[in-house]
């Protein structure tokens, strides 16, 4: 028996009493995702309910389309983004592979943080801008009039086909276009993903105002058309 134990030791075979069950790989993935992504987002919002107006983003997100969430303060835009990130991290932890590789590259940033980083020489701010340009998904929270730095990040992501999920306090599509600086910038933001087609979701109040805006634009276009037909 002693000879067998010595042979086992020589072959580096542990005794049954010292055998350690290998850890589930998903647990290790979960730890990495928590460190890289989850610890850097406003997790307190997870306790808040997901608004039905924004729920489609969580269920339909495909890494190809960009999403823009419009609505008043407190409508649940940032909360929806947290729910989305949690779902993508869950898939990454559970499935591994490509889902894990995509999930670990999620980057959450407030728009003003990117603006401040553009005027800094600190290494951490340089890393922030690098992640903003290269992350497989950037959640851009509280977007308003974009700075030159932010416009540069958005254009880089547009050129690389990397999607953005943006939240903005604009209450209509027209207000959003005006706020970000025109149709070209709006297109960069909404068409960042490889699908080149953005999806806009509005709060209930914002949808009411957006419908009014659209109706007024259609009526104005009709009046212009009728004037053009006059002899």
CSV table of C-alpha atoms in Angstrom, one decimal:
chain,number,residue,atom,x,y,z
A,1,UNK,CA,0.0,0.0,0.0
A,2,UNK,CA,2.9,2.3,0.9
A,3,UNK,CA,4.5,1.6,-2.5
A,4,UNK,CA,1.3,2.5,-4.3
A,5,UNK,CA,1.0,5.8,-2.4
A,6,UNK,CA,4.6,6.6,-3.3
A,7,UNK,CA,3.9,5.8,-6.9
A,8,UNK,CA,0.8,8.0,-6.9
A,9,UNK,CA,2.9,10.9,-5.4
A,10,UNK,CA,5.5,10.5,-8.1
A,11,UNK,CA,2.9,10.7,-10.8
A,12,UNK,CA,1.4,13.7,-9.1
A,13,UNK,CA,-1.9,11.9,-8.6
A,14,UNK,CA,-3.6,13.5,-5.5
A,15,UNK,CA,-5.2,11.3,-2.9
A,16,UNK,CA,-9.0,11.1,-2.8
A,17,UNK,CA,-9.1,13.1,0.4
A,18,UNK,CA,-7.2,16.0,-1.1
A,19,UNK,CA,-9.0,16.1,-4.5
A,20,UNK,CA,-10.5,19.5,-5.3
A,21,UNK,CA,-13.6,19.6,-7.6
A,22,UNK,CA,-12.8,21.9,-10.6
A,23,UNK,CA,-14.7,25.1,-10.4
A,24,UNK,CA,-17.6,25.7,-12.8
A,25,UNK,CA,-16.2,27.8,-15.7
A,26,UNK,CA,-19.3,30.0,-15.7
A,27,UNK,CA,-18.3,31.2,-12.2
A,28,UNK,CA,-15.0,32.4,-13.4
A,29,UNK,CA,-16.6,34.1,-16.4
A,30,UNK,CA,-19.1,35.7,-13.9
A,31,UNK,CA,-16.2,37.1,-11.8
A,32,UNK,CA,-14.5,38.6,-14.9
A,33,UNK,CA,-17.7,40.2,-16.2
A,34,UNK,CA,-18.4,41.7,-12.7
A,35,UNK,CA,-15.0,43.2,-12.6
A,36,UNK,CA,-14.9,44.5,-16.1
A,37,UNK,CA,-18.4,45.7,-16.6
A,38,UNK,CA,-20.9,45.2,-13.8
A,39,UNK,CA,-19.0,47.1,-11.1
A,40,UNK,CA,-18.9,50.2,-13.3
A,41,UNK,CA,-22.6,50.7,-14.0
A,42,UNK,CA,-25.3,52.3,-11.8
A,43,UNK,CA,-26.6,48.9,-10.5
A,44,UNK,CA,-29.1,50.5,-8.1
A,45,UNK,CA,-31.4,51.0,-11.1
A,46,UNK,CA,-31.8,47.2,-11.4
A,47,UNK,CA,-34.3,47.3,-8.6
A,48,UNK,CA,-36.5,49.6,-10.6
A,49,UNK,CA,-39.0,48.1,-13.0
A,50,UNK,CA,-38.3,48.0,-16.7
A,51,UNK,CA,-40.6,50.4,-18.6
A,52,UNK,CA,-42.7,48.6,-21.3
A,53,UNK,CA,-41.8,51.5,-23.6
A,54,UNK,CA,-38.2,50.4,-23.6
A,55,UNK,CA,-38.5,46.7,-23.0
A,56,UNK,CA,-38.1,45.9,-26.7
A,57,UNK,CA,-34.4,46.9,-26.6
A,58,UNK,CA,-33.7,44.2,-23.9
A,59,UNK,CA,-35.5,41.4,-25.8
A,60,UNK,CA,-34.4,42.4,-29.4
A,61,UNK,CA,-30.9,43.6,-29.0
A,62,UNK,CA,-28.7,41.8,-31.5
A,63,UNK,CA,-25.3,43.7,-31.5
A,64,UNK,CA,-26.0,45.0,-35.0
A,65,UNK,CA,-28.4,47.8,-34.4
A,66,UNK,CA,-28.0,51.0,-32.4
A,67,UNK,CA,-30.8,52.2,-30.1
A,68,UNK,CA,-31.8,55.7,-29.0
A,69,UNK,CA,-34.0,56.0,-26.0
A,70,UNK,CA,-35.9,59.4,-25.7
A,71,UNK,CA,-38.0,60.7,-22.9
A,72,UNK,CA,-38.3,62.9,-19.8
A,73,UNK,CA,-36.2,62.5,-16.7
A,74,UNK,CA,-37.4,59.5,-14.7
A,75,UNK,CA,-39.0,57.7,-17.7
A,76,UNK,CA,-36.7,54.7,-17.2
A,77,UNK,CA,-34.2,55.2,-20.0
A,78,UNK,CA,-31.1,54.4,-17.9
A,79,UNK,CA,-32.9,51.7,-16.0
A,80,UNK,CA,-33.6,50.0,-19.3
A,81,UNK,CA,-29.9,50.1,-20.2
A,82,UNK,CA,-29.0,48.5,-16.9
A,83,UNK,CA,-31.5,45.7,-17.6
A,84,UNK,CA,-30.0,45.2,-21.0
A,85,UNK,CA,-26.4,45.0,-19.7
A,86,UNK,CA,-27.5,42.6,-17.0
A,87,UNK,CA,-29.1,40.3,-19.6
A,88,UNK,CA,-26.1,40.4,-21.9
A,89,UNK,CA,-23.8,39.6,-19.0
A,90,UNK,CA,-26.0,36.7,-18.0
A,91,UNK,CA,-25.7,35.3,-21.5
A,92,UNK,CA,-22.0,35.8,-21.4
A,93,UNK,CA,-21.6,34.0,-18.1
A,94,UNK,CA,-23.9,31.2,-19.0
A,95,UNK,CA,-22.9,30.5,-22.6
A,96,UNK,CA,-19.3,31.6,-22.8
A,97,UNK,CA,-17.7,31.7,-26.2
A,98,UNK,CA,-18.8,34.7,-28.4
A,99,UNK,CA,-21.4,35.8,-25.9
A,100,UNK,CA,-18.7,36.1,-23.3
A,101,UNK,CA,-16.3,37.9,-25.6
A,102,UNK,CA,-19.0,40.4,-26.5
A,103,UNK,CA,-20.2,40.9,-23.0
A,104,UNK,CA,-16.8,41.7,-21.5
A,105,UNK,CA,-16.4,44.5,-24.0
A,106,UNK,CA,-19.5,46.5,-22.9
A,107,UNK,CA,-18.6,50.0,-21.9
A,108,UNK,CA,-20.9,52.3,-20.0
A,109,UNK,CA,-20.2,56.1,-19.9
A,110,UNK,CA,-22.0,59.3,-19.3
A,111,UNK,CA,-21.6,61.7,-22.2
A,112,UNK,CA,-20.1,64.4,-20.0
A,113,UNK,CA,-17.4,62.0,-18.7
A,114,UNK,CA,-16.2,61.5,-22.3
A,115,UNK,CA,-16.2,65.3,-22.8
A,116,UNK,CA,-14.1,65.8,-19.7
A,117,UNK,CA,-11.7,63.0,-20.7
A,118,UNK,CA,-11.0,64.9,-23.9
A,119,UNK,CA,-9.5,67.8,-22.1
A,120,UNK,CA,-7.3,65.6,-19.8
A,121,UNK,CA,-3.7,64.2,-20.1
A,122,UNK,CA,-4.2,61.5,-17.5
A,123,UNK,CA,-3.7,57.9,-18.5
A,124,UNK,CA,-7.0,56.8,-17.1
A,125,UNK,CA,-8.8,59.3,-19.3
A,126,UNK,CA,-6.9,58.1,-22.3
A,127,UNK,CA,-8.0,54.5,-21.5
A,128,UNK,CA,-11.6,55.7,-21.2
A,129,UNK,CA,-11.5,57.3,-24.7
A,130,UNK,CA,-9.9,54.1,-26.1
A,131,UNK,CA,-12.7,51.9,-24.7
A,132,UNK,CA,-15.3,54.4,-25.8
A,133,UNK,CA,-14.0,54.0,-29.4
A,134,UNK,CA,-13.4,50.3,-29.4
A,135,UNK,CA,-15.9,48.6,-27.1
A,136,UNK,CA,-18.2,46.1,-28.8
A,137,UNK,CA,-21.1,48.1,-27.2
A,138,UNK,CA,-21.1,51.6,-25.7
A,139,UNK,CA,-23.9,52.6,-23.5
A,140,UNK,CA,-23.9,56.4,-23.8
A,141,UNK,CA,-26.0,57.8,-20.9
A,142,UNK,CA,-27.5,61.3,-20.8
A,143,UNK,CA,-26.6,62.5,-24.2
A,144,UNK,CA,-27.1,66.2,-24.9
A,145,UNK,CA,-25.2,68.6,-27.3
A,146,UNK,CA,-22.1,66.5,-28.1
A,147,UNK,CA,-18.6,68.0,-27.7
A,148,UNK,CA,-15.9,67.7,-30.3
A,149,UNK,CA,-14.4,64.8,-28.3
A,150,UNK,CA,-17.7,62.9,-28.2
A,151,UNK,CA,-18.3,63.6,-31.8
A,152,UNK,CA,-14.9,62.1,-32.6
A,153,UNK,CA,-15.8,59.0,-30.6
A,154,UNK,CA,-19.2,58.6,-32.3
A,155,UNK,CA,-17.6,59.0,-35.7
A,156,UNK,CA,-15.0,56.4,-35.0
A,157,UNK,CA,-17.7,53.9,-33.9
A,158,UNK,CA,-19.7,54.7,-37.0
A,159,UNK,CA,-16.8,54.0,-39.2
A,160,UNK,CA,-16.1,50.7,-37.4
A,161,UNK,CA,-19.8,49.5,-37.3
A,162,UNK,CA,-19.8,49.4,-33.5
A,163,UNK,CA,-23.3,49.9,-31.9
A,164,UNK,CA,-24.3,52.6,-29.4
A,165,UNK,CA,-27.2,52.6,-27.0
A,166,UNK,CA,-27.9,56.2,-26.2
A,167,UNK,CA,-30.3,57.9,-23.7
A,168,UNK,CA,-31.4,61.4,-24.2
A,169,UNK,CA,-33.8,63.8,-22.6
A,170,UNK,CA,-35.2,65.0,-26.0
A,171,UNK,CA,-38.9,64.5,-26.3
A,172,UNK,CA,-39.3,64.1,-30.0
A,173,UNK,CA,-37.1,62.9,-32.9
A,174,UNK,CA,-36.9,66.5,-34.2
A,175,UNK,CA,-35.7,67.7,-30.8
A,176,UNK,CA,-33.1,65.0,-30.8
A,177,UNK,CA,-31.8,65.9,-34.2
A,178,UNK,CA,-31.6,69.6,-33.3
A,179,UNK,CA,-29.9,68.8,-29.9
A,180,UNK,CA,-27.1,66.7,-31.3
A,181,UNK,CA,-26.3,69.1,-34.1
A,182,UNK,CA,-28.2,68.0,-37.2
A,183,UNK,CA,-29.1,65.1,-39.4
A,184,UNK,CA,-25.5,64.0,-40.1
A,185,UNK,CA,-24.7,63.6,-36.4
A,186,UNK,CA,-28.1,61.9,-35.7
A,187,UNK,CA,-27.2,59.4,-38.5
A,188,UNK,CA,-23.8,58.7,-37.0
A,189,UNK,CA,-25.4,57.9,-33.6
A,190,UNK,CA,-28.4,55.9,-34.8
A,191,UNK,CA,-26.6,54.0,-37.6
A,192,UNK,CA,-23.4,53.1,-35.7
A,193,UNK,CA,-24.0,49.4,-35.8
A,194,UNK,CA,-23.3,47.1,-38.7
A,195,UNK,CA,-27.0,47.0,-39.5
A,196,UNK,CA,-26.8,50.7,-40.3
A,197,UNK,CA,-30.3,51.2,-39.1
A,198,UNK,CA,-31.0,52.7,-35.7
A,199,UNK,CA,-34.1,52.0,-33.6
A,200,UNK,CA,-35.7,54.9,-31.6
A,201,UNK,CA,-37.9,54.2,-28.5
A,202,UNK,CA,-39.9,56.9,-26.8
A,203,UNK,CA,-41.6,57.2,-23.4
A,204,UNK,CA,-45.3,57.5,-23.4
A,205,UNK,CA,-45.2,61.3,-23.0
A,206,UNK,CA,-42.5,61.6,-25.6
A,207,UNK,CA,-44.5,59.5,-28.1
A,208,UNK,CA,-47.5,61.8,-27.7
A,209,UNK,CA,-45.3,64.9,-28.5
A,210,UNK,CA,-43.5,63.1,-31.3
A,211,UNK,CA,-46.8,62.2,-32.9
A,212,UNK,CA,-47.9,65.8,-32.8
A,213,UNK,CA,-44.6,66.9,-34.3
A,214,UNK,CA,-44.9,64.4,-37.1
A,215,UNK,CA,-48.5,65.4,-37.9
A,216,UNK,CA,-47.5,69.0,-38.1
A,217,UNK,CA,-44.6,68.3,-40.4
A,218,UNK,CA,-46.9,66.2,-42.7
A,219,UNK,CA,-49.4,69.0,-42.8
A,220,UNK,CA,-46.7,71.6,-43.6
A,221,UNK,CA,-45.3,69.4,-46.4
A,222,UNK,CA,-48.8,69.0,-47.8
A,223,UNK,CA,-49.4,72.8,-47.8
A,224,UNK,CA,-46.0,73.3,-49.6
A,225,UNK,CA,-47.0,70.7,-52.1
A,226,UNK,CA,-50.3,72.4,-52.8
A,227,UNK,CA,-48.7,75.8,-53.2
A,228,UNK,CA,-46.3,74.3,-55.8
A,229,UNK,CA,-49.3,73.1,-57.8
A,230,UNK,CA,-50.9,76.5,-58.1
A,231,UNK,CA,-50.8,78.0,-61.6
